[in-house]
CSV table of C-alpha atoms in Angstrom, one decimal:
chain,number,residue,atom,x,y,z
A,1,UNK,CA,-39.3,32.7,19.6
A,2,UNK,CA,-36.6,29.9,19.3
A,3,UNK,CA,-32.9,31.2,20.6
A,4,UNK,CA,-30.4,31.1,18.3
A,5,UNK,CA,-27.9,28.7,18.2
A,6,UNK,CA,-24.3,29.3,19.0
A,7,UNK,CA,-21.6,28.8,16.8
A,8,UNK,CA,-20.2,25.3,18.7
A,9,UNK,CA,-16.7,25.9,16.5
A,10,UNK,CA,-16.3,29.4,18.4
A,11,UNK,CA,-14.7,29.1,21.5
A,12,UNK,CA,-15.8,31.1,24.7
A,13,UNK,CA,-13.4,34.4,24.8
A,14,UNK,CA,-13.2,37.0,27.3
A,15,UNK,CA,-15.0,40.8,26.0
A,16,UNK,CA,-12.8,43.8,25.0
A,17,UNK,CA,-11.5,44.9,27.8
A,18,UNK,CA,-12.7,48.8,27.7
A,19,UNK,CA,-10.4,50.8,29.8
A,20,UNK,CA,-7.0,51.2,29.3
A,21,UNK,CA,-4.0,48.9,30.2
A,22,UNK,CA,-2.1,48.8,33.1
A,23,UNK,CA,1.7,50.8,32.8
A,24,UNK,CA,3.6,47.5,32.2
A,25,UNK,CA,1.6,45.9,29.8
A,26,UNK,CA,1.3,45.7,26.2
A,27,UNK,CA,-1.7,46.0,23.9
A,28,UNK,CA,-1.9,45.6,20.2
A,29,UNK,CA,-5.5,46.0,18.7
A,30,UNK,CA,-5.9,45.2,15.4
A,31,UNK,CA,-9.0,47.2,13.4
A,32,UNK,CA,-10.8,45.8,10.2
A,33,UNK,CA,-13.9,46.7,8.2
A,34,UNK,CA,-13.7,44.9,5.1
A,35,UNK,CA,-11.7,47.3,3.1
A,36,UNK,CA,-8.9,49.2,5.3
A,37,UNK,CA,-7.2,48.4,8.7
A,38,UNK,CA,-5.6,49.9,11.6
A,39,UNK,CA,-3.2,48.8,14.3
A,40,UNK,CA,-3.3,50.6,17.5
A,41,UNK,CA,-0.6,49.6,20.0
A,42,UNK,CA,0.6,50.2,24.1
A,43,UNK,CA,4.1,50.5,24.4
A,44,UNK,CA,3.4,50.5,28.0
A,45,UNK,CA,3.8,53.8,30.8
A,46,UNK,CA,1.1,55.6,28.7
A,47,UNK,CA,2.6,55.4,25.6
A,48,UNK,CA,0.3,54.7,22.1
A,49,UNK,CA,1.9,53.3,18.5
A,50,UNK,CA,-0.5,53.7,15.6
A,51,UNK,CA,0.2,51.8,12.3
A,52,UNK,CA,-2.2,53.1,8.9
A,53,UNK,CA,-5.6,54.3,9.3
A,54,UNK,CA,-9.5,53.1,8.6
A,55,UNK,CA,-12.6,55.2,9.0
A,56,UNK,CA,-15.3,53.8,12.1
A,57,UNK,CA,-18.2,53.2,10.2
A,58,UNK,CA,-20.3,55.5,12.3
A,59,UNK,CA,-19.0,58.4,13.4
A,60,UNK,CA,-16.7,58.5,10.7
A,61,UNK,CA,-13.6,59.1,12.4
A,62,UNK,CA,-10.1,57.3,12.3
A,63,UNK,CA,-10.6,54.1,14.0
A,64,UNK,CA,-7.6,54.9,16.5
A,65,UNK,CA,-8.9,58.1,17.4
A,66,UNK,CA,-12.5,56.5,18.1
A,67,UNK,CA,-11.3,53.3,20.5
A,68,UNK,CA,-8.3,55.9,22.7
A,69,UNK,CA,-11.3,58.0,23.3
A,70,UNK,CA,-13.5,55.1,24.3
A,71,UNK,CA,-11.0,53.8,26.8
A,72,UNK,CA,-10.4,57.0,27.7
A,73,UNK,CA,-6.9,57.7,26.5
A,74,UNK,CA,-6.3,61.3,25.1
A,75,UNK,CA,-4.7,60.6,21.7
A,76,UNK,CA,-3.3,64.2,21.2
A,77,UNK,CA,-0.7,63.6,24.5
A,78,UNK,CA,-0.6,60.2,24.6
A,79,UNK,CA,0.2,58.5,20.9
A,80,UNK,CA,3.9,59.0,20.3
A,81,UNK,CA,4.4,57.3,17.4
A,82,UNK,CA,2.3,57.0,14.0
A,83,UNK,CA,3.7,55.0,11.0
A,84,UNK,CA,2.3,54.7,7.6
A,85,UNK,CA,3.1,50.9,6.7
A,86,UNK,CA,2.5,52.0,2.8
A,87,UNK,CA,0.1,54.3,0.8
A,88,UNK,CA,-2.6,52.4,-0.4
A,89,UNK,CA,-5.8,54.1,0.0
A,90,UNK,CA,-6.9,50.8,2.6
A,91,UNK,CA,-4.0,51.9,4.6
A,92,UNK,CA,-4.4,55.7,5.3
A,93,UNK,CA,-7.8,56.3,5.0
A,94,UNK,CA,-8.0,59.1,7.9
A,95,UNK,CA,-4.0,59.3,8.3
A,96,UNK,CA,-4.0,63.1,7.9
A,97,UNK,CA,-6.9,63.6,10.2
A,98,UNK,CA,-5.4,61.6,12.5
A,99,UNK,CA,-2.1,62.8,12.6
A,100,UNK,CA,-3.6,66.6,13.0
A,101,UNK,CA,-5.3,65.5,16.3
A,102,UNK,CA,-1.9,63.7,17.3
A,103,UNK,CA,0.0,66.6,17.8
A,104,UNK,CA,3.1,64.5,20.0
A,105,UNK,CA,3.3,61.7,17.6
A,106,UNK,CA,6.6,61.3,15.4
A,107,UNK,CA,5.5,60.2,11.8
A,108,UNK,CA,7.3,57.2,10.3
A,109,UNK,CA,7.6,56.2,6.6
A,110,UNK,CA,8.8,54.5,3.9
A,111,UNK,CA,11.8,56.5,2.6
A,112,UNK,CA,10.6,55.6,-0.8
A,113,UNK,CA,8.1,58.2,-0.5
A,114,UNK,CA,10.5,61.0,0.3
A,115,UNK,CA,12.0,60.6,-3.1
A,116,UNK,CA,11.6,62.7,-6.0
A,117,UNK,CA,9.6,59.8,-7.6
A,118,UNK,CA,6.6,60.3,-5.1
A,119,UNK,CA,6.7,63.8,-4.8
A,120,UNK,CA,6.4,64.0,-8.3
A,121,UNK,CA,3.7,61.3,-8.0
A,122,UNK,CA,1.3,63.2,-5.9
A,123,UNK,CA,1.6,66.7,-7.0
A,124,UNK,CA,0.4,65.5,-10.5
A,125,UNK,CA,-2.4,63.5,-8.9
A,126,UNK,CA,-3.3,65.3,-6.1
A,127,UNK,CA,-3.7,68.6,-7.9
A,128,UNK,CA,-7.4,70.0,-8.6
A,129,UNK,CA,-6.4,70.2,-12.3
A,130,UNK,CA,-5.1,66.8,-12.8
A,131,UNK,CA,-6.9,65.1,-15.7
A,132,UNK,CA,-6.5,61.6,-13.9
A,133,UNK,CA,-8.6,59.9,-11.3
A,134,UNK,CA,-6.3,61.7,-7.9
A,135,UNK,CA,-8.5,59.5,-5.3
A,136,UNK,CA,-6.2,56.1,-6.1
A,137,UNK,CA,-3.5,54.4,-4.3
A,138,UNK,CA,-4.0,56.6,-1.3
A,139,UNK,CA,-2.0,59.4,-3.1
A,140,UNK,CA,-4.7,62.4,-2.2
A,141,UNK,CA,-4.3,61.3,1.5
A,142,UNK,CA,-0.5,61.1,1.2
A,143,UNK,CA,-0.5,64.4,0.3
A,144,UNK,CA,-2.3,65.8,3.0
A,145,UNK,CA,-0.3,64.2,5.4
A,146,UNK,CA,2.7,66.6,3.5
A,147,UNK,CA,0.5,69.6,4.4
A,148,UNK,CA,-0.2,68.6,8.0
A,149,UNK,CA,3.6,67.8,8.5
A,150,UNK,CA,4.6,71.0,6.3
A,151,UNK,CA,2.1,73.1,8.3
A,152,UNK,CA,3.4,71.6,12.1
A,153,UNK,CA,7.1,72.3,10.5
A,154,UNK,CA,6.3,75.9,9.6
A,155,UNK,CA,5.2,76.4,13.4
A,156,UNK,CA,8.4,75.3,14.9
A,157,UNK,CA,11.1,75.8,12.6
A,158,UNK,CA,13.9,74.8,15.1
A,159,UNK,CA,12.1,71.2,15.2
A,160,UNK,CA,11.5,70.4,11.5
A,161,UNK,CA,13.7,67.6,12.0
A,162,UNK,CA,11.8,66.0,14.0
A,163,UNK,CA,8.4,65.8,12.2
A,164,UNK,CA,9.2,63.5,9.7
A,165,UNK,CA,11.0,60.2,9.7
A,166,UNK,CA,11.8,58.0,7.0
A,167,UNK,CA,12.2,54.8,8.0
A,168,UNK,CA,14.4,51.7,5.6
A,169,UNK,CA,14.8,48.5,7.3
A,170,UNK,CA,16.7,46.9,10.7
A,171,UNK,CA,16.1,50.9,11.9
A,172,UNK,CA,15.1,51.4,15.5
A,173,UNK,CA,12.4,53.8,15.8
A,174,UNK,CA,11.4,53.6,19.4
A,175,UNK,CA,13.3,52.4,22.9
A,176,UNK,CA,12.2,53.1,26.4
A,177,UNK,CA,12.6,50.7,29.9
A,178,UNK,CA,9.2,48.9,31.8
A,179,UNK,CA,11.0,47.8,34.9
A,180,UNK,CA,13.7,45.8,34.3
A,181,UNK,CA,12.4,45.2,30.5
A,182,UNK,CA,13.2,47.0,27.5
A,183,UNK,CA,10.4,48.0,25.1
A,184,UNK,CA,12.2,48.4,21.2
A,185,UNK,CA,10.1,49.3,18.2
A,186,UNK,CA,12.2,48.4,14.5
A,187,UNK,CA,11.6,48.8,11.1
A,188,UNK,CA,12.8,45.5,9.3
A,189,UNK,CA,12.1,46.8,5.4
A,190,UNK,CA,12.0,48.3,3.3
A,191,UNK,CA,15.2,46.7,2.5
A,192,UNK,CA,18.0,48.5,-0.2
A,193,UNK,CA,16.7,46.4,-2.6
A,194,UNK,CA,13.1,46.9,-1.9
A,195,UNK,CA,13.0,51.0,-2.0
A,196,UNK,CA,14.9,50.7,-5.5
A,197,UNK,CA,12.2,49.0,-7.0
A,198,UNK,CA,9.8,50.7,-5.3
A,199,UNK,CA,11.2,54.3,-6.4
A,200,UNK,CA,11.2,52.8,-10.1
A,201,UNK,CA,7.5,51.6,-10.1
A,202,UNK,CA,6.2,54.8,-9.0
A,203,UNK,CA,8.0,56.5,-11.5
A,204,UNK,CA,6.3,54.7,-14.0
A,205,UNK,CA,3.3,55.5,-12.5
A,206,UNK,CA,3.9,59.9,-13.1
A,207,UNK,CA,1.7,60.6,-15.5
A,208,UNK,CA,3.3,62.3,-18.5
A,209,UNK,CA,2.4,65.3,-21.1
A,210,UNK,CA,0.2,64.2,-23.4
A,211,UNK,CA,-1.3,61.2,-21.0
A,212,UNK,CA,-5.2,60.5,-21.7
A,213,UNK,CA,-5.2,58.0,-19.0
A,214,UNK,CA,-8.5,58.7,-16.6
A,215,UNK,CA,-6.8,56.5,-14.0
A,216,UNK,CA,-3.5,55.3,-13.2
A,217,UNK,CA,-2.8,51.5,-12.4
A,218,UNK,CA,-2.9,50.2,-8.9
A,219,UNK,CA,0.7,49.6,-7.4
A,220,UNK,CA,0.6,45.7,-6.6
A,221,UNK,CA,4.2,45.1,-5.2
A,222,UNK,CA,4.3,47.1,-2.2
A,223,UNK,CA,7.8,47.5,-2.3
A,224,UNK,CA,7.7,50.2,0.3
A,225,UNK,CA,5.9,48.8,2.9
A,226,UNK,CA,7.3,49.5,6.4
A,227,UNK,CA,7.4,45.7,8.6
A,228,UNK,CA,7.7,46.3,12.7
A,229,UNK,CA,9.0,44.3,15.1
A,230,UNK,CA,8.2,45.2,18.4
A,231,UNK,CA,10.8,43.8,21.5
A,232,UNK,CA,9.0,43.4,25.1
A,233,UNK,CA,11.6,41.7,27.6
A,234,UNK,CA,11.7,38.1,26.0
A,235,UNK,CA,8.5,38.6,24.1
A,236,UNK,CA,8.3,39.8,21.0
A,237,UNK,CA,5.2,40.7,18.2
A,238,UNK,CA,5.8,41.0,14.1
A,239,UNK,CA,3.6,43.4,12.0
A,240,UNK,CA,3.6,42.3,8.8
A,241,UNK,CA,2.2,45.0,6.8
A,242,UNK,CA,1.1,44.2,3.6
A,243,UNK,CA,4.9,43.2,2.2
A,244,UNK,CA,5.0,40.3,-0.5
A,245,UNK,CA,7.6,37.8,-1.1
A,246,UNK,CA,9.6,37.8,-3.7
A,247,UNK,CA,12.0,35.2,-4.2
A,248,UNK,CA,14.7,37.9,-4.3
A,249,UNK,CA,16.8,37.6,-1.6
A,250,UNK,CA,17.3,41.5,-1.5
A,251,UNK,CA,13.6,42.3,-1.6
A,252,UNK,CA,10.6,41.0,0.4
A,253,UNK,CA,10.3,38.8,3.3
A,254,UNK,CA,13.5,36.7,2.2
A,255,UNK,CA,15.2,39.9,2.5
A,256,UNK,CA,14.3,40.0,6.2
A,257,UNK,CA,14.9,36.6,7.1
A,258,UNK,CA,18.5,36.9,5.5
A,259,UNK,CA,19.2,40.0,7.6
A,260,UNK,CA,22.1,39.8,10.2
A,261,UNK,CA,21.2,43.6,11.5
A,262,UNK,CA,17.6,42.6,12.8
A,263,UNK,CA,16.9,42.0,16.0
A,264,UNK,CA,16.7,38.2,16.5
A,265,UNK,CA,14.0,36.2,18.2
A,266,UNK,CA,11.1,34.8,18.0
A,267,UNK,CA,7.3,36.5,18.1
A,268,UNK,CA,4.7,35.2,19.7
A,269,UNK,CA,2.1,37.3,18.5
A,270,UNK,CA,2.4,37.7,14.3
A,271,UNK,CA,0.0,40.3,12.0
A,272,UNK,CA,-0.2,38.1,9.2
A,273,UNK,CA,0.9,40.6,5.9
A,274,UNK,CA,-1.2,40.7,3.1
A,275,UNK,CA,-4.6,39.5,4.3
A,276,UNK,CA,-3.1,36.5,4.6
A,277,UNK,CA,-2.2,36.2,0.7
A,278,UNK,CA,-0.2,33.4,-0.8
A,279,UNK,CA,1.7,36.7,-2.2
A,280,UNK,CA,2.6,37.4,1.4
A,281,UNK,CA,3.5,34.1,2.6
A,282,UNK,CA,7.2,33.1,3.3
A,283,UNK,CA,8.0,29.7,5.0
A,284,UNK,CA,11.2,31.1,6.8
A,285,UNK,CA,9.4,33.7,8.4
A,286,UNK,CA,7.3,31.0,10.2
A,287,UNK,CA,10.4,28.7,11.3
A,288,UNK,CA,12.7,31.4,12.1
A,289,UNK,CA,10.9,34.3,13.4
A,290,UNK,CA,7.9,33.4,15.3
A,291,UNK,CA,7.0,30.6,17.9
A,292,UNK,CA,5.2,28.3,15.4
A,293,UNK,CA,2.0,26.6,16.5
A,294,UNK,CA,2.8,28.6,20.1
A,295,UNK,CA,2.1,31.8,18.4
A,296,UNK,CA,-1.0,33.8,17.8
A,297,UNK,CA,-1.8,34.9,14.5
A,298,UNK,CA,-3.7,37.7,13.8
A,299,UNK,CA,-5.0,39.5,9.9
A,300,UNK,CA,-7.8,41.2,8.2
A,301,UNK,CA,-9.8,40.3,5.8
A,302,UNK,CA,-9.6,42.0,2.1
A,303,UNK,CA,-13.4,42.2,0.6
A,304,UNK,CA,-12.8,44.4,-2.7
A,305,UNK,CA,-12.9,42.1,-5.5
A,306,UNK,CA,-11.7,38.2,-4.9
A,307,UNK,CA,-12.1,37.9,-1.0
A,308,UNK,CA,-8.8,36.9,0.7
A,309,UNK,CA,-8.0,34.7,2.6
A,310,UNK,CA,-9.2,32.3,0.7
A,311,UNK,CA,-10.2,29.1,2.5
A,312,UNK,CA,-7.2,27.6,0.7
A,313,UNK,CA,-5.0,30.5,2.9
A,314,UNK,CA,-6.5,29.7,6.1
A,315,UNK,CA,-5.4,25.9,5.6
A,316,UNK,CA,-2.3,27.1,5.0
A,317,UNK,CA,-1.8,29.4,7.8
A,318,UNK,CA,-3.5,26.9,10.0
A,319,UNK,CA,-1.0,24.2,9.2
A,320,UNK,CA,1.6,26.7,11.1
A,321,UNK,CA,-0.7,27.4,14.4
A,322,UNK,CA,-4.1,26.9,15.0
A,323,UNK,CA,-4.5,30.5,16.8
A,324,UNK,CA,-5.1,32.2,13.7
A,325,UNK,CA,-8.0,35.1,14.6
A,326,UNK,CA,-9.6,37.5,11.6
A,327,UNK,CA,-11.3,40.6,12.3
A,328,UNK,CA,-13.8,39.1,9.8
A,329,UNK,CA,-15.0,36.2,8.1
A,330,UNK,CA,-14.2,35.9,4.6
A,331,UNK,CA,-16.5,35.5,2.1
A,332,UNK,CA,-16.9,32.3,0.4
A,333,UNK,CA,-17.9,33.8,-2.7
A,334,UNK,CA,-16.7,35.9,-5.1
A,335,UNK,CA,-19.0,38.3,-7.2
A,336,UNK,CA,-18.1,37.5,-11.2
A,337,UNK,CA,-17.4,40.1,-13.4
A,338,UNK,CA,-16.2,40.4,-17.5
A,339,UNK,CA,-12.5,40.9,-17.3
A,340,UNK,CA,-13.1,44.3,-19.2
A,341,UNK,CA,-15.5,45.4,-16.5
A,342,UNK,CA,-13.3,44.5,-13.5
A,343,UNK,CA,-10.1,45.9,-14.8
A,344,UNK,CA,-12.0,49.1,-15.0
A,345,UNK,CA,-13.1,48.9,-11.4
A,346,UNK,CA,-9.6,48.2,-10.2
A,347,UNK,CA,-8.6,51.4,-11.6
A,348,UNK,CA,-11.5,53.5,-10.3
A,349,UNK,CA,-10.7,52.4,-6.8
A,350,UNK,CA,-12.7,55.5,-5.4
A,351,UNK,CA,-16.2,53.7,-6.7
A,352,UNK,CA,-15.4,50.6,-4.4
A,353,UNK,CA,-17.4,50.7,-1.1
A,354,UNK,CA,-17.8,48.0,1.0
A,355,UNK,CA,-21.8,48.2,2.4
A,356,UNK,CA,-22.0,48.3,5.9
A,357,UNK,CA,-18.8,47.0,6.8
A,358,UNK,CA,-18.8,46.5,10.6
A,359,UNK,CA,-15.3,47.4,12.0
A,360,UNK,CA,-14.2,43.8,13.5
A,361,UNK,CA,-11.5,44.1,16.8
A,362,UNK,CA,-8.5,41.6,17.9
A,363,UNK,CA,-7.6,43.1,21.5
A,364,UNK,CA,-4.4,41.6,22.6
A,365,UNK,CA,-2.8,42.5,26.1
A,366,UNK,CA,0.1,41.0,27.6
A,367,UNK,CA,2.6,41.3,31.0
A,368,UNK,CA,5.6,40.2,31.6
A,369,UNK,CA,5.1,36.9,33.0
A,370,UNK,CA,1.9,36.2,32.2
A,371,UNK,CA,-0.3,34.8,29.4
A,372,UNK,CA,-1.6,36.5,26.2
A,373,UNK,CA,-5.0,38.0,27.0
A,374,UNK,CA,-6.9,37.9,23.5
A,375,UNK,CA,-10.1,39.1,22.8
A,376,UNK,CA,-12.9,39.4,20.3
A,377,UNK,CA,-15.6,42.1,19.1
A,378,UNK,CA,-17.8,40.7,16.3
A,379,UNK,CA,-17.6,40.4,12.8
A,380,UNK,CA,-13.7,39.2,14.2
A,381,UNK,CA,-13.5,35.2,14.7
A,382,UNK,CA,-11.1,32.7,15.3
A,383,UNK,CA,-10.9,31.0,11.7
């Protein structure tokens, strides 16, 4: 039998590495199946970051909690900090599980979704009785991750303070020393601006007495979605979340560039937002807070309905650096439907499944004074 050919575009990159990092270096993993991703992060001296939650594809379990066990890392001592970027269902699939096995981790979000707004929100949807679909926009998982939080709360009283933590932008959520470096974890949005109009889209998403809907419309702005920066020495790494631009320079990613409270700088390793979206893209972020074609860009790949990035995307993102890596290949087509028929799908998110959806890996690891270790587990490529 013939071998199969390589892929002569792919370059030659080292294998995950599969135990864990040293005490003074830096890893961020970045976790995509198709539908969902996960960010799993070394802060260095033992200590773990998770950002949202996906489900491994075979045994079922959040992907975070599958790879610290594989590299032998106990995720109940050892991850610190968990943040929920925003609540779409691709987001927090697993969160509550997650956070239950994570029993040190401080939980960060989106003060948006500590208003009455949300609470409102979920307790109509997420109640056994309610009449609409309660599986969408990730508001069933949201409000488990209330009960864990609630529960851990009830069992120290003294410390209820410090289970939950709402996070708004140019907030500093983590800080600890490797060395002579400092190691800083901020939140640059949601901005004012942002958590306004995120506050007034979810209330018009309560359903109200009388409502026949079956399903409630899937939030598209993401208002509320939590961007980190994270500071190593003179290095630095933006997650972009899923946050959109605007235009408005109090909302969206102008909102951050504009800001004279974040921490300045420039990244060398950026999370493209968005899936790499048009709808995420903002020009300044590129010339002001990352190291241009020096940097490494990293994103997953959206497969419900039109498949982003879209080749025209990856030209565009390529036209900043040519390091831009994808836990897996987009699809070059897109399956047709009558407009009736998909705007009924959107709405029953819970009917969407992505078949067979191998969970694609970006392993990054960095020291001090050394280069960017990067590395690859299939589906993920270098686009």
């Amino acid at each position: 039998m013939p071998k199969k050919k390589q892929n002569s575009s792919q370059p030659s990159l080292p294998v995950l590495e599969t135990t864990p990092p040293a005490s003074d270096e830096l890893e961020i993993s970045l976790f995509g199946p198709g539908v969902g991703e996960c960010i799993v992060a070394h802060l260095g001296q033992g200590v773990w970051m998770v950002v949202d939650s996906c489900f491994e594809a075979t045994t079922k379990e959040p992907i975070a909690l599958h790879y610290l066990r594989k590299i032998g890392v106990d995720p109940a001592t050892a991850v610190k900090i968990i943040i929920i970027s925003h609540w779409h269902d691709d987001h927090t699939a697993g969160a509550s599980r997650m956070i239950t096995v994570c029993e040190s981790a401080k939980v960060f979000y989106s003060i948006a979704l500590l208003g009455k707004e949300f609470i409102t929100l979920y307790q109509a949807l997420a109640s056994p009785i309610s009449l609409v679909d309660r599986y969408i926009l990730g508001v069933r998982e949201m409000a488990s991750i209330v009960e864990v939080l609630n529960h851990r709360a009830r069992l120290n009283p003294r410390n209820k303070a410090q289970i939950l933590h709402p996070v708004i932008a140019d907030r500093l959520l983590f800080q600890s020393q490797i060395g002579t470096d400092e190691v800083k974890v901020w939140a640059l949005s949601p901005s004012g601006g942002s958590v306004q109009k995120a506050l007034m889209e979810i209330g018009s998403l309560i359903p109200t007495e009388g409502d026949d809907r079956r399903v409630v419309p899937r939030s598209s702005q993401n208002h509320n979605a939590v961007v980190v920066w994270i500071q190593f020495g003179e290095r630095a790494i933006l997650l972009g979340s899923d946050l959109l631009e605007t235009g408005d320079p109090y909302t969206g990613w102008t909102a951050i560039v504009n800001s004279q409270l974040r921490p300045q700088g420039k990244a060398n390793l950026f999370k493209i937002p968005h899936h790499g979206s048009h709808t995420g893209h903002c020009h300044e972020v590129w010339t002001e807070m990352t190291e241009g074609d020096n940097s490494h860009a990293i994103l997953t790949t959206f497969t419900r309905g039109q498949s982003i990035p879209t080749k025209k995307d990856i030209d565009r993102l390529k036209g900043y650096t040519q390091k831009v890596y994808c836990t897996l290949e987009p699809k070059s087509k897109t399956q047709k439907r009558p407009p009736a028929v998909e705007k009924t799908i959107k709405g029953m998110v819970k009917q969407r499944k992505v078949l067979g959806g191998e969970m694609g890996q970006i392993q990054v690891r960095m020291k001090r004074n050394s280069e960017i270790r990067l590395a690859l587990k299939p589906p993920a490529i270098l686009l």
